[in-house]
XYZ file of C-alpha atoms in Angstrom:
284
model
C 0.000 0.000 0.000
C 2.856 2.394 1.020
C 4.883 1.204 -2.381
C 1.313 1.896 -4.356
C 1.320 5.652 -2.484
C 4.910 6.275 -3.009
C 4.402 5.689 -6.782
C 1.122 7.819 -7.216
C 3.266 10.475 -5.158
C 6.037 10.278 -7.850
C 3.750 10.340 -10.533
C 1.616 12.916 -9.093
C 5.432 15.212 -8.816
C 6.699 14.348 -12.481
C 3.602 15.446 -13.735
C 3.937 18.814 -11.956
C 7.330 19.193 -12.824
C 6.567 18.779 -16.579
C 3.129 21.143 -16.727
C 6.040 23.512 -14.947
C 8.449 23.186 -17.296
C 5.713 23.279 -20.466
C 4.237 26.289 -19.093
C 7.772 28.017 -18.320
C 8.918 27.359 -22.071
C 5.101 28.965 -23.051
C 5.661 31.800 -21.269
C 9.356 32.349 -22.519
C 8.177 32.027 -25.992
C 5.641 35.009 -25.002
C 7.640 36.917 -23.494
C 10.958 36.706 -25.173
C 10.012 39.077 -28.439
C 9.114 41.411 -26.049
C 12.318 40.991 -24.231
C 14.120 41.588 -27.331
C 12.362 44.667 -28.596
C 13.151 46.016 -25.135
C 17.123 45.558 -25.381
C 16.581 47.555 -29.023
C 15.053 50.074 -27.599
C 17.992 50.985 -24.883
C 20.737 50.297 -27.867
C 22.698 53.799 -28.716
C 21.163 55.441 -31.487
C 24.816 55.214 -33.479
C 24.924 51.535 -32.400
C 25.881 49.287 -35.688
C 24.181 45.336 -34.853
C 26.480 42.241 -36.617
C 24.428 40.349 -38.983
C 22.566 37.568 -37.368
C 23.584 38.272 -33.579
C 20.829 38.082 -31.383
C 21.356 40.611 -28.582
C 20.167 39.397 -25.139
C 21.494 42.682 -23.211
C 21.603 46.710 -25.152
C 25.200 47.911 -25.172
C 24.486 50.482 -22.557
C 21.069 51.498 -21.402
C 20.114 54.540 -22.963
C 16.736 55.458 -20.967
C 16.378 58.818 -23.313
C 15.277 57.384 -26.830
C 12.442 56.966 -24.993
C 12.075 60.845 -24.597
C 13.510 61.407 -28.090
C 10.726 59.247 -29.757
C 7.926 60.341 -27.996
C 8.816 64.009 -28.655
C 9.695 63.071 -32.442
C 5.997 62.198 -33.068
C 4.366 63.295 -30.364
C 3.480 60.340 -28.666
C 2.132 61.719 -25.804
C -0.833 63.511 -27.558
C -1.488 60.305 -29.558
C -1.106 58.434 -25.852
C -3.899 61.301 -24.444
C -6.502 60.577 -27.816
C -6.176 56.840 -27.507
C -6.914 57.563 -23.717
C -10.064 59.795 -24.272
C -11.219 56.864 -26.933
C -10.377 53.686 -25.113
C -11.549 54.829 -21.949
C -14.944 56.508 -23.098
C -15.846 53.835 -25.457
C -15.169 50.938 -22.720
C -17.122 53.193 -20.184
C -20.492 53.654 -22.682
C -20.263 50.356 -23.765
C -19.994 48.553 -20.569
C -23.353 50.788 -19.534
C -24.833 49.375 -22.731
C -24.387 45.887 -22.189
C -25.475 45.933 -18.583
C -28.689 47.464 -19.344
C -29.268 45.468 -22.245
C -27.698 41.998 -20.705
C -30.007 42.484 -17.761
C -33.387 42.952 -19.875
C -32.372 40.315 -21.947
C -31.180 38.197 -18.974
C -33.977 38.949 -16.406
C -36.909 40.378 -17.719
C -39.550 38.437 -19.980
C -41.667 40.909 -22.927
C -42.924 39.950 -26.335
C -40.359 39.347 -29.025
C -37.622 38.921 -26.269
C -36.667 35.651 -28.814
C -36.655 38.016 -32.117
C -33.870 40.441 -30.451
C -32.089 37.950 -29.279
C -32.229 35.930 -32.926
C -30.733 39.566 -34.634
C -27.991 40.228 -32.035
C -26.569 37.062 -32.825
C -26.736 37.647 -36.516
C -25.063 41.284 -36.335
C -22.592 38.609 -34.630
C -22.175 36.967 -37.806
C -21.490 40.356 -39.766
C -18.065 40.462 -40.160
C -16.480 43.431 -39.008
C -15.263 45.345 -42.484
C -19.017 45.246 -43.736
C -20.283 46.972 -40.111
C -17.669 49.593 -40.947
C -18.879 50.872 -44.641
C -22.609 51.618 -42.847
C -20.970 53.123 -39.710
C -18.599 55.343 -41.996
C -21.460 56.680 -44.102
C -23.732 57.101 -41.342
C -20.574 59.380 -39.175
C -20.105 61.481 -42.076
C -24.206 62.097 -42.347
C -23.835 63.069 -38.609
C -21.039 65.599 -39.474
C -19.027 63.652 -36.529
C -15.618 62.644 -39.043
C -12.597 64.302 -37.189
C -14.336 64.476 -34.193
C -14.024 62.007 -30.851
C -17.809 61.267 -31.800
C -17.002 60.108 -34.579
C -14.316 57.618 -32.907
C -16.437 56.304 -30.354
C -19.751 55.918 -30.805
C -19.965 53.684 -33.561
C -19.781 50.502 -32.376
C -21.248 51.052 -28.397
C -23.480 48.417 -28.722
C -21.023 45.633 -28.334
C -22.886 41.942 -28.508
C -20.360 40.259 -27.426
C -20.618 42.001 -24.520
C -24.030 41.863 -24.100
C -24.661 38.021 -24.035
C -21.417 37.834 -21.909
C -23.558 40.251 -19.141
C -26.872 38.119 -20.193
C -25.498 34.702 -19.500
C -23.920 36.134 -16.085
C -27.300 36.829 -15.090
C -28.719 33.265 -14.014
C -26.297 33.394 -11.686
C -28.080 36.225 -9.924
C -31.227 35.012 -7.814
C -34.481 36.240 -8.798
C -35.824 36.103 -5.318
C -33.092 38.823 -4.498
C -34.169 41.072 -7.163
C -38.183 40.306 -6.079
C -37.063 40.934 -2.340
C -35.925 44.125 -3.303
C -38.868 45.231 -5.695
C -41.214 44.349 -2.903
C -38.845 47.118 -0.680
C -39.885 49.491 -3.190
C -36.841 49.769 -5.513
C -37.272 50.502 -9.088
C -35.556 49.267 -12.732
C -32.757 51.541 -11.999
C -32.086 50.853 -8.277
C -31.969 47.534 -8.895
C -29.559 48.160 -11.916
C -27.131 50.274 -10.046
C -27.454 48.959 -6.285
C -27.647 45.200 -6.584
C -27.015 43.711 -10.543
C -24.190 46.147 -10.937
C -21.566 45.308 -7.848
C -22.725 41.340 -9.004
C -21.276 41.986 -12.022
C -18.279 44.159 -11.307
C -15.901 40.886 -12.232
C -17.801 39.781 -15.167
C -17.318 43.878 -16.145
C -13.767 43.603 -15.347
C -12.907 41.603 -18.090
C -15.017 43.248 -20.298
C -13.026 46.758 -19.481
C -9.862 45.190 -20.051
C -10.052 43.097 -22.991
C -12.717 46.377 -24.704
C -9.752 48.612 -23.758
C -6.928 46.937 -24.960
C -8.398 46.219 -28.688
C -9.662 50.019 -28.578
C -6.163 51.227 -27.818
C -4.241 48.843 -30.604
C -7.058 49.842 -33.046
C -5.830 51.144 -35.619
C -8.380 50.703 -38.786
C -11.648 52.557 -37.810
C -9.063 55.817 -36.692
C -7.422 55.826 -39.967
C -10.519 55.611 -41.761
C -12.785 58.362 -39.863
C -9.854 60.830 -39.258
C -7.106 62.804 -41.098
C -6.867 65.558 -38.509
C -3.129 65.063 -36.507
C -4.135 66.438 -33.561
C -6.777 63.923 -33.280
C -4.420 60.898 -34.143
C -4.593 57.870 -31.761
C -1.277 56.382 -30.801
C -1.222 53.937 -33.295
C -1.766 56.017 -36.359
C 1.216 58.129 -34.057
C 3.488 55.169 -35.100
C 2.963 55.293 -38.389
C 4.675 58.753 -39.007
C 7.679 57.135 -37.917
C 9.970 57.510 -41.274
C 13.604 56.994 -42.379
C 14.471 60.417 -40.318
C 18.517 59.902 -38.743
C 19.230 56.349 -41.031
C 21.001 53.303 -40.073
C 19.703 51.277 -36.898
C 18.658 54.752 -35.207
C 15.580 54.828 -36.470
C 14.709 50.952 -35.740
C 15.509 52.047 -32.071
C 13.481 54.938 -31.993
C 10.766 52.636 -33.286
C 10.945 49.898 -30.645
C 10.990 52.869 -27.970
C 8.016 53.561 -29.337
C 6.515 50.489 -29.140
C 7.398 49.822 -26.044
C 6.084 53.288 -24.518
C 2.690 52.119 -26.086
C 2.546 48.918 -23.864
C 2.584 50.908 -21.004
C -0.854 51.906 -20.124
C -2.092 48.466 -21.171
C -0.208 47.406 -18.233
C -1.257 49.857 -15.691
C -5.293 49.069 -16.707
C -4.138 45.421 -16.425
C -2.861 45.777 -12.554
C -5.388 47.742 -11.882
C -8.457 45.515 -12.678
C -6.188 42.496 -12.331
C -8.220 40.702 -9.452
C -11.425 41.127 -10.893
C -10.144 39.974 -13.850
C -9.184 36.528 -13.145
C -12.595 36.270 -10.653
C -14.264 37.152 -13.846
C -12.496 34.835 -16.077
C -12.969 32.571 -12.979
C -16.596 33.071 -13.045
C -17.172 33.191 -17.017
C -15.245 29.723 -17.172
C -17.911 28.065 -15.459
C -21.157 29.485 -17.538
């Protein structure tokens, strides 16, 4: 019985050992391009690489190309407009989907099936053909080169609506009766009790919505041509052929890297609720 436990015990330790190592060599696969774009980034501007070296450390770690390529583009403005679009966007669409998750989710009315039936078919739109309608329909509005323009279309996110919809059988519908019988209304019961059940659920939403808002870089180029409303990606494309040589492949990764960033600050931020909502959307 002991020899029978001892094996199981060995087995049960190789096993870890090897789901270890796997997801070690995963996550050194992920993180190692990264890595490298980092060390280019810190190389001197005059710096000359051998052909086919791979460098694992920069020569010396030169802190201001960071400085020189944001102020060669003017990152920080395209930084500030990819703020004011990620952020609002995220913001009005979470608000959407909550409203609309939790009628879908919790409230029966006639035709509740037909909505339902056309939301997933806008699913099935791809992307591309959404964008000729929503382009024609901005410049009706008057709202090209404008913030309007850049984050309205597109509020009414589906995928975040069933996400918020299918979260809501976990939500009691005693608790919401309980409370209705107290006297609170649609709203209350929006705001005071669906809403902080949610807040993981909305977590993830925020931070996967932000992050493909801030690396968008289609629907800007297309409803835009003012500079000083640029985004930051459209900020990396005026990067040109400016001091020649590797300089300008530095300057680029510096860039790059300054655009990572505030990805990584939303990330900490909303990290815990993030994996509880992951946790939580795992098991629907």
């Amino acid at each position: 019985m002991n020899k029978k436990r001892a094996a199981q015990k060995r087995k049960s330790v190789i096993i870890t050992v090897l789901i270890i190592i796997l997801l070690t060599a995963v996550a050194f696969l992920q993180i190692f391009p990264f890595w490298l774009q980092f060390v280019t980034s810190l190389q001197p501007l005059d710096f000359i690489p051998e052909d086919g070296k791979i460098y694992w450390l920069p020569v010396s770690a030169n802190f201001g190309n960071y400085l020189e390529a944001i102020e060669h583009v003017d990152l920080l403005r395209g930084a500030l407009n990819s703020v004011i679009v990620a952020v609002g966007y995220t913001l009005l669409s979470a608000l959407v989907i909550l409203v609309v998750g939790y009628v879908l989710g919790k409230k029966d009315f006639a035709g509740k099936k037909v909505v339902k039936l056309f939301l997933l078919i806008t699913m099935m739109a791809p992307g591309e053909l959404m964008m000729v309608t929503n382009y024609k329909l901005v410049s009706e509005l008057g709202w090209t080169n404008t913030f309007a323009g850049l984050i309205l279309p597109g509020i009414v996110n589906v995928t975040g609506i069933f996400l918020v919809m299918s979260f809501m059988n976990s939500i009691p519908d005693a608790m919401l009766e309980s409370a209705e019988i107290d006297g609170a209304g649609e709203l209350k019961k929006l705001f005071k009790i669906v809403l902080p059940m949610c807040l993981p659920v909305l977590a993830t939403y925020f931070i996967l919505t932000f992050v493909a808002q801030w690396n968008d870089y289609l629907w800007p180029m297309i409803i835009t041509s003012d500079p000083d409303l640029f985004t930051i990606q459209l900020k990396l494309t005026e990067f040109s052929e400016y001091y020649g040589g590797f300089a300008d492949t530095v300057l680029r990764a510096a860039a790059l890297i300054f655009t990572l960033i505030p990805v990584i600050i939303v990330y900490l931020c909303c990290q815990k609720q993030f994996v509880e909502g992951l946790s939580v959307t795992g098991m629907k």
